């Protein structure tokens, strides 16, 4: 009887030890599975960011090609106008001297426009390069900087700036916004438009009616953050929201929705300078 009891106790001890070992293995497997899931999600987000960056660069290249084509077309129109002016002068017996004066005046105005545009383009490229160099590799995954038609566009991913479904600036954005604010402060002759954009998924928050509200509130948050934290002159700032109605990608995919959920900081030369320039155009 005593021997039987010993055998039963030994068997129970073995089962208990085996049970403890199996439970420990299960916990280890669960922890490893969570780590793998976290790594997979991180890699997935990094891939989506890289794909978005590639798409943005492709769009920028296409825009530059279009700008070059537009310049060639403008030159062809200018040449046609010049040829027509010469023909009209011959038909109407306008003196060559007067025609030359008109051409010189037009050329002077055109050179003035080119000089202004070249200066603006150069400043924009310097601004863009300064900002890009100041951003870390991690920030560049979520911040896209482009110059399109003389305007600097800084596009920031919503998950970097705000909590999900919210318009409050989160702590992650502080360093990046400080670098952007420095650029804005350095270029005091530029106006700044903050533009909020969303995907087409309806917002379900009691104090936010729809994506119009969300996009406007987010833009307003960035404007006020730049003003209160970094001293940007509020007279230079404008906040606006475009809701879901200014997409840059399809909303049929998660990647497309991610690209559409963005806040753009648009830096432009002051409009009154261009209006003054237009007023100086020579009469025909």
PDB file of C-alpha atoms in Angstrom:
ATOM      1  CA  UNK A   1       0.000   0.000   0.000  1.00  0.00           C
ATOM      2  CA  UNK A   2       2.793   2.346   0.904  1.00  0.00           C
ATOM      3  CA  UNK A   3       4.609   1.538  -2.333  1.00  0.00           C
ATOM      4  CA  UNK A   4       1.433   2.204  -4.327  1.00  0.00           C
ATOM      5  CA  UNK A   5       1.016   5.591  -2.644  1.00  0.00           C
ATOM      6  CA  UNK A   6       4.586   6.502  -3.491  1.00  0.00           C
ATOM      7  CA  UNK A   7       4.062   5.557  -7.140  1.00  0.00           C
ATOM      8  CA  UNK A   8       0.843   7.623  -7.358  1.00  0.00           C
ATOM      9  CA  UNK A   9       2.543  10.626  -5.774  1.00  0.00           C
ATOM     10  CA  UNK A  10       5.464  10.361  -8.190  1.00  0.00           C
ATOM     11  CA  UNK A  11       3.096  10.178 -11.145  1.00  0.00           C
ATOM     12  CA  UNK A  12       1.165  13.223  -9.898  1.00  0.00           C
ATOM     13  CA  UNK A  13       4.411  15.150  -9.494  1.00  0.00           C
ATOM     14  CA  UNK A  14       5.408  14.280 -13.062  1.00  0.00           C
ATOM     15  CA  UNK A  15       2.021  15.410 -14.376  1.00  0.00           C
ATOM     16  CA  UNK A  16       2.240  18.651 -12.400  1.00  0.00           C
ATOM     17  CA  UNK A  17       5.741  19.332 -13.687  1.00  0.00           C
ATOM     18  CA  UNK A  18       4.634  18.603 -17.242  1.00  0.00           C
ATOM     19  CA  UNK A  19       1.606  20.864 -16.796  1.00  0.00           C
ATOM     20  CA  UNK A  20       3.778  23.720 -15.489  1.00  0.00           C
ATOM     21  CA  UNK A  21       6.223  23.310 -18.351  1.00  0.00           C
ATOM     22  CA  UNK A  22       3.396  23.322 -20.915  1.00  0.00           C
ATOM     23  CA  UNK A  23       1.841  26.425 -19.363  1.00  0.00           C
ATOM     24  CA  UNK A  24       5.202  28.212 -19.428  1.00  0.00           C
ATOM     25  CA  UNK A  25       5.697  27.262 -23.084  1.00  0.00           C
ATOM     26  CA  UNK A  26       2.223  28.553 -23.878  1.00  0.00           C
ATOM     27  CA  UNK A  27       2.946  31.909 -22.222  1.00  0.00           C
ATOM     28  CA  UNK A  28       6.249  32.159 -24.110  1.00  0.00           C
ATOM     29  CA  UNK A  29       4.493  31.393 -27.388  1.00  0.00           C
ATOM     30  CA  UNK A  30       1.834  34.004 -26.671  1.00  0.00           C
ATOM     31  CA  UNK A  31       4.476  36.659 -25.911  1.00  0.00           C
ATOM     32  CA  UNK A  32       6.409  35.759 -29.044  1.00  0.00           C
ATOM     33  CA  UNK A  33       3.214  35.936 -31.097  1.00  0.00           C
ATOM     34  CA  UNK A  34       2.447  39.429 -29.770  1.00  0.00           C
ATOM     35  CA  UNK A  35       5.973  40.586 -30.612  1.00  0.00           C
ATOM     36  CA  UNK A  36       5.677  39.174 -34.122  1.00  0.00           C
ATOM     37  CA  UNK A  37       2.298  40.851 -34.621  1.00  0.00           C
ATOM     38  CA  UNK A  38       3.729  44.170 -33.438  1.00  0.00           C
ATOM     39  CA  UNK A  39       6.734  43.822 -35.769  1.00  0.00           C
ATOM     40  CA  UNK A  40       4.432  42.920 -38.652  1.00  0.00           C
ATOM     41  CA  UNK A  41       2.219  45.967 -38.031  1.00  0.00           C
ATOM     42  CA  UNK A  42       5.260  48.258 -37.854  1.00  0.00           C
ATOM     43  CA  UNK A  43       6.660  46.838 -41.091  1.00  0.00           C
ATOM     44  CA  UNK A  44       3.242  47.202 -42.729  1.00  0.00           C
ATOM     45  CA  UNK A  45       3.010  50.883 -41.732  1.00  0.00           C
ATOM     46  CA  UNK A  46       6.583  51.561 -42.896  1.00  0.00           C
ATOM     47  CA  UNK A  47       5.839  49.936 -46.257  1.00  0.00           C
ATOM     48  CA  UNK A  48       2.671  52.004 -46.658  1.00  0.00           C
ATOM     49  CA  UNK A  49       4.638  55.164 -45.864  1.00  0.00           C
ATOM     50  CA  UNK A  50       7.372  54.252 -48.356  1.00  0.00           C
ATOM     51  CA  UNK A  51       4.775  53.542 -51.058  1.00  0.00           C
ATOM     52  CA  UNK A  52       3.094  56.872 -50.374  1.00  0.00           C
ATOM     53  CA  UNK A  53       6.470  58.633 -50.655  1.00  0.00           C
ATOM     54  CA  UNK A  54       7.194  56.927 -54.015  1.00  0.00           C
ATOM     55  CA  UNK A  55       3.778  57.941 -55.321  1.00  0.00           C
ATOM     56  CA  UNK A  56       4.355  61.557 -54.223  1.00  0.00           C
ATOM     57  CA  UNK A  57       7.728  61.660 -55.979  1.00  0.00           C
ATOM     58  CA  UNK A  58       6.167  60.256 -59.154  1.00  0.00           C
ATOM     59  CA  UNK A  59       3.474  62.935 -59.000  1.00  0.00           C
ATOM     60  CA  UNK A  60       6.125  65.635 -58.482  1.00  0.00           C
ATOM     61  CA  UNK A  61       8.062  64.386 -61.530  1.00  0.00           C
ATOM     62  CA  UNK A  62       4.896  64.413 -63.620  1.00  0.00           C
ATOM     63  CA  UNK A  63       4.155  67.971 -62.463  1.00  0.00           C
ATOM     64  CA  UNK A  64       7.663  69.111 -63.431  1.00  0.00           C
ATOM     65  CA  UNK A  65       7.290  67.549 -66.873  1.00  0.00           C
ATOM     66  CA  UNK A  66       3.951  69.330 -67.294  1.00  0.00           C
ATOM     67  CA  UNK A  67       5.519  72.632 -66.203  1.00  0.00           C
ATOM     68  CA  UNK A  68       8.252  72.206 -68.823  1.00  0.00           C
ATOM     69  CA  UNK A  69       5.646  71.470 -71.490  1.00  0.00           C
ATOM     70  CA  UNK A  70       3.692  74.572 -70.420  1.00  0.00           C
ATOM     71  CA  UNK A  71       6.826  76.727 -70.724  1.00  0.00           C
ATOM     72  CA  UNK A  72       7.498  75.407 -74.229  1.00  0.00           C
ATOM     73  CA  UNK A  73       3.892  76.122 -75.211  1.00  0.00           C
ATOM     74  CA  UNK A  74       4.137  79.649 -73.762  1.00  0.00           C
ATOM     75  CA  UNK A  75       7.329  80.291 -75.737  1.00  0.00           C
ATOM     76  CA  UNK A  76       5.632  79.089 -78.933  1.00  0.00           C
ATOM     77  CA  UNK A  77       2.683  81.432 -78.289  1.00  0.00           C
ATOM     78  CA  UNK A  78       5.079  84.320 -77.650  1.00  0.00           C
ATOM     79  CA  UNK A  79       6.895  83.648 -80.913  1.00  0.00           C
ATOM     80  CA  UNK A  80       3.603  83.477 -82.791  1.00  0.00           C
ATOM     81  CA  UNK A  81       2.523  86.797 -81.263  1.00  0.00           C
ATOM     82  CA  UNK A  82       5.837  88.378 -82.241  1.00  0.00           C
ATOM     83  CA  UNK A  83       5.521  87.140 -85.807  1.00  0.00           C
ATOM     84  CA  UNK A  84       1.965  88.474 -85.964  1.00  0.00           C
ATOM     85  CA  UNK A  85       3.101  91.856 -84.620  1.00  0.00           C
ATOM     86  CA  UNK A  86       5.725  92.127 -87.354  1.00  0.00           C
ATOM     87  CA  UNK A  87       3.135  91.187 -89.986  1.00  0.00           C
ATOM     88  CA  UNK A  88       0.633  93.743 -88.635  1.00  0.00           C
ATOM     89  CA  UNK A  89       3.293  96.419 -88.572  1.00  0.00           C
ATOM     90  CA  UNK A  90       4.060  95.804 -92.225  1.00  0.00           C
ATOM     91  CA  UNK A  91       0.394  95.912 -93.199  1.00  0.00           C
ATOM     92  CA  UNK A  92      -0.382  99.062 -91.214  1.00  0.00           C
ATOM     93  CA  UNK A  93       2.816 100.911 -92.138  1.00  0.00           C
ATOM     94  CA  UNK A  94       3.895 101.146 -88.491  1.00  0.00           C
ATOM     95  CA  UNK A  95       7.457 102.339 -88.279  1.00  0.00           C
ATOM     96  CA  UNK A  96      10.072  99.765 -87.420  1.00  0.00           C
ATOM     97  CA  UNK A  97      11.364 101.999 -84.627  1.00  0.00           C
ATOM     98  CA  UNK A  98       7.954 102.092 -82.951  1.00  0.00           C
ATOM     99  CA  UNK A  99       7.555  98.343 -83.343  1.00  0.00           C
ATOM    100  CA  UNK A 100      11.010  97.790 -81.859  1.00  0.00           C
ATOM    101  CA  UNK A 101      10.096 100.026 -78.905  1.00  0.00           C
ATOM    102  CA  UNK A 102       6.930  98.001 -78.304  1.00  0.00           C
ATOM    103  CA  UNK A 103       8.844  94.744 -78.525  1.00  0.00           C
ATOM    104  CA  UNK A 104      11.546  96.009 -76.173  1.00  0.00           C
ATOM    105  CA  UNK A 105       8.928  97.131 -73.654  1.00  0.00           C
ATOM    106  CA  UNK A 106       7.235  93.739 -73.796  1.00  0.00           C
ATOM    107  CA  UNK A 107      10.566  91.929 -73.515  1.00  0.00           C
ATOM    108  CA  UNK A 108      11.510  94.047 -70.516  1.00  0.00           C
ATOM    109  CA  UNK A 109       8.257  93.120 -68.800  1.00  0.00           C
ATOM    110  CA  UNK A 110       8.737  89.455 -69.654  1.00  0.00           C
ATOM    111  CA  UNK A 111      12.288  89.543 -68.263  1.00  0.00           C
ATOM    112  CA  UNK A 112      10.916  91.159 -65.129  1.00  0.00           C
ATOM    113  CA  UNK A 113       8.379  88.357 -64.760  1.00  0.00           C
ATOM    114  CA  UNK A 114      11.066  85.742 -65.350  1.00  0.00           C
ATOM    115  CA  UNK A 115      13.355  87.381 -62.784  1.00  0.00           C
ATOM    116  CA  UNK A 116      10.585  87.439 -60.198  1.00  0.00           C
ATOM    117  CA  UNK A 117       9.679  83.819 -60.905  1.00  0.00           C
ATOM    118  CA  UNK A 118      13.331  82.733 -60.830  1.00  0.00           C
ATOM    119  CA  UNK A 119      13.848  84.504 -57.522  1.00  0.00           C
ATOM    120  CA  UNK A 120      10.691  82.921 -56.117  1.00  0.00           C
ATOM    121  CA  UNK A 121      11.677  79.463 -57.391  1.00  0.00           C
ATOM    122  CA  UNK A 122      15.168  79.811 -55.923  1.00  0.00           C
ATOM    123  CA  UNK A 123      13.812  80.852 -52.529  1.00  0.00           C
ATOM    124  CA  UNK A 124      11.329  77.987 -52.608  1.00  0.00           C
ATOM    125  CA  UNK A 125      14.074  75.462 -53.365  1.00  0.00           C
ATOM    126  CA  UNK A 126      16.256  76.841 -50.563  1.00  0.00           C
ATOM    127  CA  UNK A 127      13.279  76.723 -48.194  1.00  0.00           C
ATOM    128  CA  UNK A 128      12.507  73.141 -49.215  1.00  0.00           C
ATOM    129  CA  UNK A 129      16.129  71.990 -48.924  1.00  0.00           C
ATOM    130  CA  UNK A 130      16.534  73.629 -45.512  1.00  0.00           C
ATOM    131  CA  UNK A 131      13.410  71.934 -44.194  1.00  0.00           C
ATOM    132  CA  UNK A 132      14.221  68.532 -45.711  1.00  0.00           C
ATOM    133  CA  UNK A 133      17.743  68.567 -44.248  1.00  0.00           C
ATOM    134  CA  UNK A 134      16.384  69.407 -40.799  1.00  0.00           C
ATOM    135  CA  UNK A 135      13.983  66.437 -40.758  1.00  0.00           C
ATOM    136  CA  UNK A 136      15.091  63.028 -39.499  1.00  0.00           C
ATOM    137  CA  UNK A 137      14.723  59.834 -41.533  1.00  0.00           C
ATOM    138  CA  UNK A 138      11.769  58.831 -39.378  1.00  0.00           C
ATOM    139  CA  UNK A 139      10.084  62.221 -39.908  1.00  0.00           C
ATOM    140  CA  UNK A 140      10.594  62.043 -43.665  1.00  0.00           C
ATOM    141  CA  UNK A 141       8.469  58.882 -43.715  1.00  0.00           C
ATOM    142  CA  UNK A 142       5.488  60.948 -42.586  1.00  0.00           C
ATOM    143  CA  UNK A 143       6.315  64.389 -44.005  1.00  0.00           C
ATOM    144  CA  UNK A 144       6.314  65.087 -47.742  1.00  0.00           C
ATOM    145  CA  UNK A 145       7.791  68.366 -49.058  1.00  0.00           C
ATOM    146  CA  UNK A 146       7.207  69.483 -52.648  1.00  0.00           C
ATOM    147  CA  UNK A 147       7.410  72.617 -54.774  1.00  0.00           C
ATOM    148  CA  UNK A 148       4.614  72.809 -57.340  1.00  0.00           C
ATOM    149  CA  UNK A 149       4.042  75.860 -59.548  1.00  0.00           C
ATOM    150  CA  UNK A 150       5.978  78.165 -57.259  1.00  0.00           C
ATOM    151  CA  UNK A 151       4.252  77.021 -54.074  1.00  0.00           C
ATOM    152  CA  UNK A 152       5.771  74.935 -51.273  1.00  0.00           C
ATOM    153  CA  UNK A 153       3.553  72.085 -50.037  1.00  0.00           C
ATOM    154  CA  UNK A 154       4.374  70.363 -46.748  1.00  0.00           C
ATOM    155  CA  UNK A 155       2.081  67.370 -46.272  1.00  0.00           C
ATOM    156  CA  UNK A 156       1.914  65.731 -42.831  1.00  0.00           C
ATOM    157  CA  UNK A 157       0.286  62.394 -42.044  1.00  0.00           C
ATOM    158  CA  UNK A 158      -2.652  62.632 -39.660  1.00  0.00           C
ATOM    159  CA  UNK A 159      -1.398  59.838 -37.372  1.00  0.00           C
ATOM    160  CA  UNK A 160       1.738  61.872 -36.728  1.00  0.00           C
ATOM    161  CA  UNK A 161      -0.144  65.053 -35.815  1.00  0.00           C
ATOM    162  CA  UNK A 162      -3.305  63.926 -34.029  1.00  0.00           C
ATOM    163  CA  UNK A 163      -4.824  61.175 -31.970  1.00  0.00           C
ATOM    164  CA  UNK A 164      -7.165  58.933 -33.985  1.00  0.00           C
ATOM    165  CA  UNK A 165     -10.455  60.695 -34.754  1.00  0.00           C
ATOM    166  CA  UNK A 166      -9.282  63.777 -32.849  1.00  0.00           C
ATOM    167  CA  UNK A 167      -8.070  67.262 -33.685  1.00  0.00           C
ATOM    168  CA  UNK A 168      -5.772  67.743 -30.693  1.00  0.00           C
ATOM    169  CA  UNK A 169      -2.039  67.940 -31.502  1.00  0.00           C
ATOM    170  CA  UNK A 170      -0.169  65.004 -29.966  1.00  0.00           C
ATOM    171  CA  UNK A 171       3.316  65.025 -28.419  1.00  0.00           C
ATOM    172  CA  UNK A 172       4.884  63.258 -31.411  1.00  0.00           C
ATOM    173  CA  UNK A 173       4.276  66.286 -33.616  1.00  0.00           C
ATOM    174  CA  UNK A 174       6.030  68.837 -31.408  1.00  0.00           C
ATOM    175  CA  UNK A 175       9.572  68.390 -32.765  1.00  0.00           C
ATOM    176  CA  UNK A 176       8.474  68.294 -36.409  1.00  0.00           C
ATOM    177  CA  UNK A 177       6.250  71.368 -36.072  1.00  0.00           C
ATOM    178  CA  UNK A 178       9.106  73.245 -34.391  1.00  0.00           C
ATOM    179  CA  UNK A 179      11.282  72.680 -37.488  1.00  0.00           C
ATOM    180  CA  UNK A 180       8.494  73.817 -39.808  1.00  0.00           C
ATOM    181  CA  UNK A 181       7.863  76.862 -37.606  1.00  0.00           C
ATOM    182  CA  UNK A 182      11.538  77.845 -37.863  1.00  0.00           C
ATOM    183  CA  UNK A 183      11.301  77.795 -41.670  1.00  0.00           C
ATOM    184  CA  UNK A 184       8.120  79.886 -41.543  1.00  0.00           C
ATOM    185  CA  UNK A 185       9.792  82.397 -39.212  1.00  0.00           C
ATOM    186  CA  UNK A 186      12.879  82.606 -41.456  1.00  0.00           C
ATOM    187  CA  UNK A 187      10.781  83.439 -44.543  1.00  0.00           C
ATOM    188  CA  UNK A 188       8.692  86.339 -43.270  1.00  0.00           C
ATOM    189  CA  UNK A 189       7.590  87.470 -46.770  1.00  0.00           C
ATOM    190  CA  UNK A 190       5.552  84.309 -47.249  1.00  0.00           C
ATOM    191  CA  UNK A 191       1.951  83.610 -46.273  1.00  0.00           C
ATOM    192  CA  UNK A 192       0.967  80.255 -44.785  1.00  0.00           C
ATOM    193  CA  UNK A 193      -2.237  78.294 -45.416  1.00  0.00           C
ATOM    194  CA  UNK A 194      -2.960  75.296 -43.202  1.00  0.00           C
ATOM    195  CA  UNK A 195      -5.349  72.922 -44.974  1.00  0.00           C
ATOM    196  CA  UNK A 196      -6.997  69.883 -43.366  1.00  0.00           C
ATOM    197  CA  UNK A 197      -8.010  66.850 -45.446  1.00  0.00           C
ATOM    198  CA  UNK A 198      -9.721  63.564 -44.538  1.00  0.00           C
ATOM    199  CA  UNK A 199     -10.687  60.279 -46.170  1.00  0.00           C
ATOM    200  CA  UNK A 200     -14.342  59.476 -46.896  1.00  0.00           C
ATOM    201  CA  UNK A 201     -15.001  57.441 -43.737  1.00  0.00           C
ATOM    202  CA  UNK A 202     -17.716  59.247 -41.694  1.00  0.00           C
ATOM    203  CA  UNK A 203     -16.590  60.580 -38.315  1.00  0.00           C
ATOM    204  CA  UNK A 204     -18.550  59.345 -35.288  1.00  0.00           C
ATOM    205  CA  UNK A 205     -17.869  61.821 -32.504  1.00  0.00           C
ATOM    206  CA  UNK A 206     -20.521  63.626 -30.507  1.00  0.00           C
ATOM    207  CA  UNK A 207     -18.895  67.061 -30.823  1.00  0.00           C
ATOM    208  CA  UNK A 208     -17.818  66.677 -34.496  1.00  0.00           C
ATOM    209  CA  UNK A 209     -20.618  66.644 -37.042  1.00  0.00           C
ATOM    210  CA  UNK A 210     -18.756  65.399 -40.117  1.00  0.00           C
ATOM    211  CA  UNK A 211     -15.435  65.384 -41.979  1.00  0.00           C
ATOM    212  CA  UNK A 212     -15.839  69.082 -42.810  1.00  0.00           C
ATOM    213  CA  UNK A 213     -15.751  69.841 -39.093  1.00  0.00           C
ATOM    214  CA  UNK A 214     -12.835  67.482 -38.469  1.00  0.00           C
ATOM    215  CA  UNK A 215     -10.669  68.920 -41.266  1.00  0.00           C
ATOM    216  CA  UNK A 216     -11.336  72.522 -40.195  1.00  0.00           C
ATOM    217  CA  UNK A 217     -10.691  71.788 -36.518  1.00  0.00           C
ATOM    218  CA  UNK A 218      -7.415  70.056 -37.337  1.00  0.00           C
ATOM    219  CA  UNK A 219      -6.214  72.962 -39.479  1.00  0.00           C
ATOM    220  CA  UNK A 220      -7.201  75.391 -36.732  1.00  0.00           C
ATOM    221  CA  UNK A 221      -5.291  73.331 -34.155  1.00  0.00           C
ATOM    222  CA  UNK A 222      -2.082  73.526 -36.212  1.00  0.00           C
ATOM    223  CA  UNK A 223      -2.513  77.287 -36.766  1.00  0.00           C
ATOM    224  CA  UNK A 224      -2.993  77.938 -33.054  1.00  0.00           C
ATOM    225  CA  UNK A 225      -0.109  75.636 -32.153  1.00  0.00           C
ATOM    226  CA  UNK A 226       2.258  77.527 -34.483  1.00  0.00           C
ATOM    227  CA  UNK A 227       1.074  80.824 -32.992  1.00  0.00           C
ATOM    228  CA  UNK A 228       1.103  79.960 -29.294  1.00  0.00           C
ATOM    229  CA  UNK A 229       4.113  77.634 -29.136  1.00  0.00           C
ATOM    230  CA  UNK A 230       6.461  79.205 -31.696  1.00  0.00           C
ATOM    231  CA  UNK A 231       5.314  82.812 -32.029  1.00  0.00           C
ATOM    232  CA  UNK A 232       4.352  82.725 -35.720  1.00  0.00           C
ATOM    233  CA  UNK A 233       2.521  85.954 -36.613  1.00  0.00           C
ATOM    234  CA  UNK A 234      -1.202  85.015 -36.857  1.00  0.00           C
ATOM    235  CA  UNK A 235      -1.654  87.635 -39.603  1.00  0.00           C
ATOM    236  CA  UNK A 236       0.367  85.354 -41.870  1.00  0.00           C
ATOM    237  CA  UNK A 237      -1.709  82.276 -41.062  1.00  0.00           C
ATOM    238  CA  UNK A 238      -4.946  80.991 -42.578  1.00  0.00           C
ATOM    239  CA  UNK A 239      -6.785  77.822 -41.507  1.00  0.00           C
ATOM    240  CA  UNK A 240      -9.063  75.929 -43.855  1.00  0.00           C
ATOM    241  CA  UNK A 241     -10.631  72.485 -44.193  1.00  0.00           C
ATOM    242  CA  UNK A 242     -11.536  70.569 -47.342  1.00  0.00           C
ATOM    243  CA  UNK A 243     -13.046  67.513 -45.713  1.00  0.00           C
ATOM    244  CA  UNK A 244     -12.991  64.433 -47.923  1.00  0.00           C
ATOM    245  CA  UNK A 245     -13.359  66.435 -51.149  1.00  0.00           C
ATOM    246  CA  UNK A 246      -9.709  66.956 -52.088  1.00  0.00           C
ATOM    247  CA  UNK A 247      -8.365  63.392 -52.316  1.00  0.00           C
ATOM    248  CA  UNK A 248      -4.966  62.647 -53.840  1.00  0.00           C
ATOM    249  CA  UNK A 249      -5.612  58.895 -53.997  1.00  0.00           C
ATOM    250  CA  UNK A 250      -8.508  56.470 -54.128  1.00  0.00           C
ATOM    251  CA  UNK A 251     -10.426  55.810 -50.933  1.00  0.00           C
ATOM    252  CA  UNK A 252     -11.016  52.208 -52.019  1.00  0.00           C
ATOM    253  CA  UNK A 253      -7.750  51.021 -50.433  1.00  0.00           C
ATOM    254  CA  UNK A 254      -6.257  51.458 -46.976  1.00  0.00           C
ATOM    255  CA  UNK A 255      -3.127  53.012 -48.516  1.00  0.00           C
ATOM    256  CA  UNK A 256      -5.255  55.512 -50.444  1.00  0.00           C
ATOM    257  CA  UNK A 257      -7.183  56.469 -47.325  1.00  0.00           C
ATOM    258  CA  UNK A 258      -3.916  56.896 -45.443  1.00  0.00           C
ATOM    259  CA  UNK A 259      -2.619  59.308 -48.103  1.00  0.00           C
ATOM    260  CA  UNK A 260      -5.852  61.310 -48.085  1.00  0.00           C
ATOM    261  CA  UNK A 261      -5.786  61.761 -44.295  1.00  0.00           C
ATOM    262  CA  UNK A 262      -3.296  64.617 -44.224  1.00  0.00           C
ATOM    263  CA  UNK A 263      -2.734  68.202 -43.200  1.00  0.00           C
ATOM    264  CA  UNK A 264      -0.978  70.450 -45.711  1.00  0.00           C
ATOM    265  CA  UNK A 265       1.063  73.493 -44.786  1.00  0.00           C
ATOM    266  CA  UNK A 266       1.133  75.601 -47.960  1.00  0.00           C
ATOM    267  CA  UNK A 267       3.742  78.370 -48.080  1.00  0.00           C
ATOM    268  CA  UNK A 268       3.254  81.008 -50.798  1.00  0.00           C
ATOM    269  CA  UNK A 269       4.694  84.428 -51.688  1.00  0.00           C
ATOM    270  CA  UNK A 270       2.420  87.259 -50.586  1.00  0.00           C
ATOM    271  CA  UNK A 271      -0.367  87.819 -53.115  1.00  0.00           C
ATOM    272  CA  UNK A 272      -0.135  91.630 -52.981  1.00  0.00           C
ATOM    273  CA  UNK A 273       3.360  91.441 -54.508  1.00  0.00           C
ATOM    274  CA  UNK A 274       1.959  89.596 -57.514  1.00  0.00           C
ATOM    275  CA  UNK A 275      -0.933  92.030 -57.816  1.00  0.00           C
ATOM    276  CA  UNK A 276       1.541  94.927 -57.885  1.00  0.00           C
ATOM    277  CA  UNK A 277       3.440  93.107 -60.593  1.00  0.00           C
ATOM    278  CA  UNK A 278       0.304  92.665 -62.703  1.00  0.00           C
ATOM    279  CA  UNK A 279      -0.485  96.385 -62.386  1.00  0.00           C
ATOM    280  CA  UNK A 280       2.885  97.160 -63.994  1.00  0.00           C
ATOM    281  CA  UNK A 281       2.093  95.225 -67.181  1.00  0.00           C
ATOM    282  CA  UNK A 282       2.662  97.274 -70.361  1.00  0.00           C
ATOM    283  CA  UNK A 283      -0.347  98.317 -72.388  1.00  0.00           C
ATOM    284  CA  UNK A 284      -0.822  96.702 -75.786  1.00  0.00           C
TER     285      UNK A 284
END
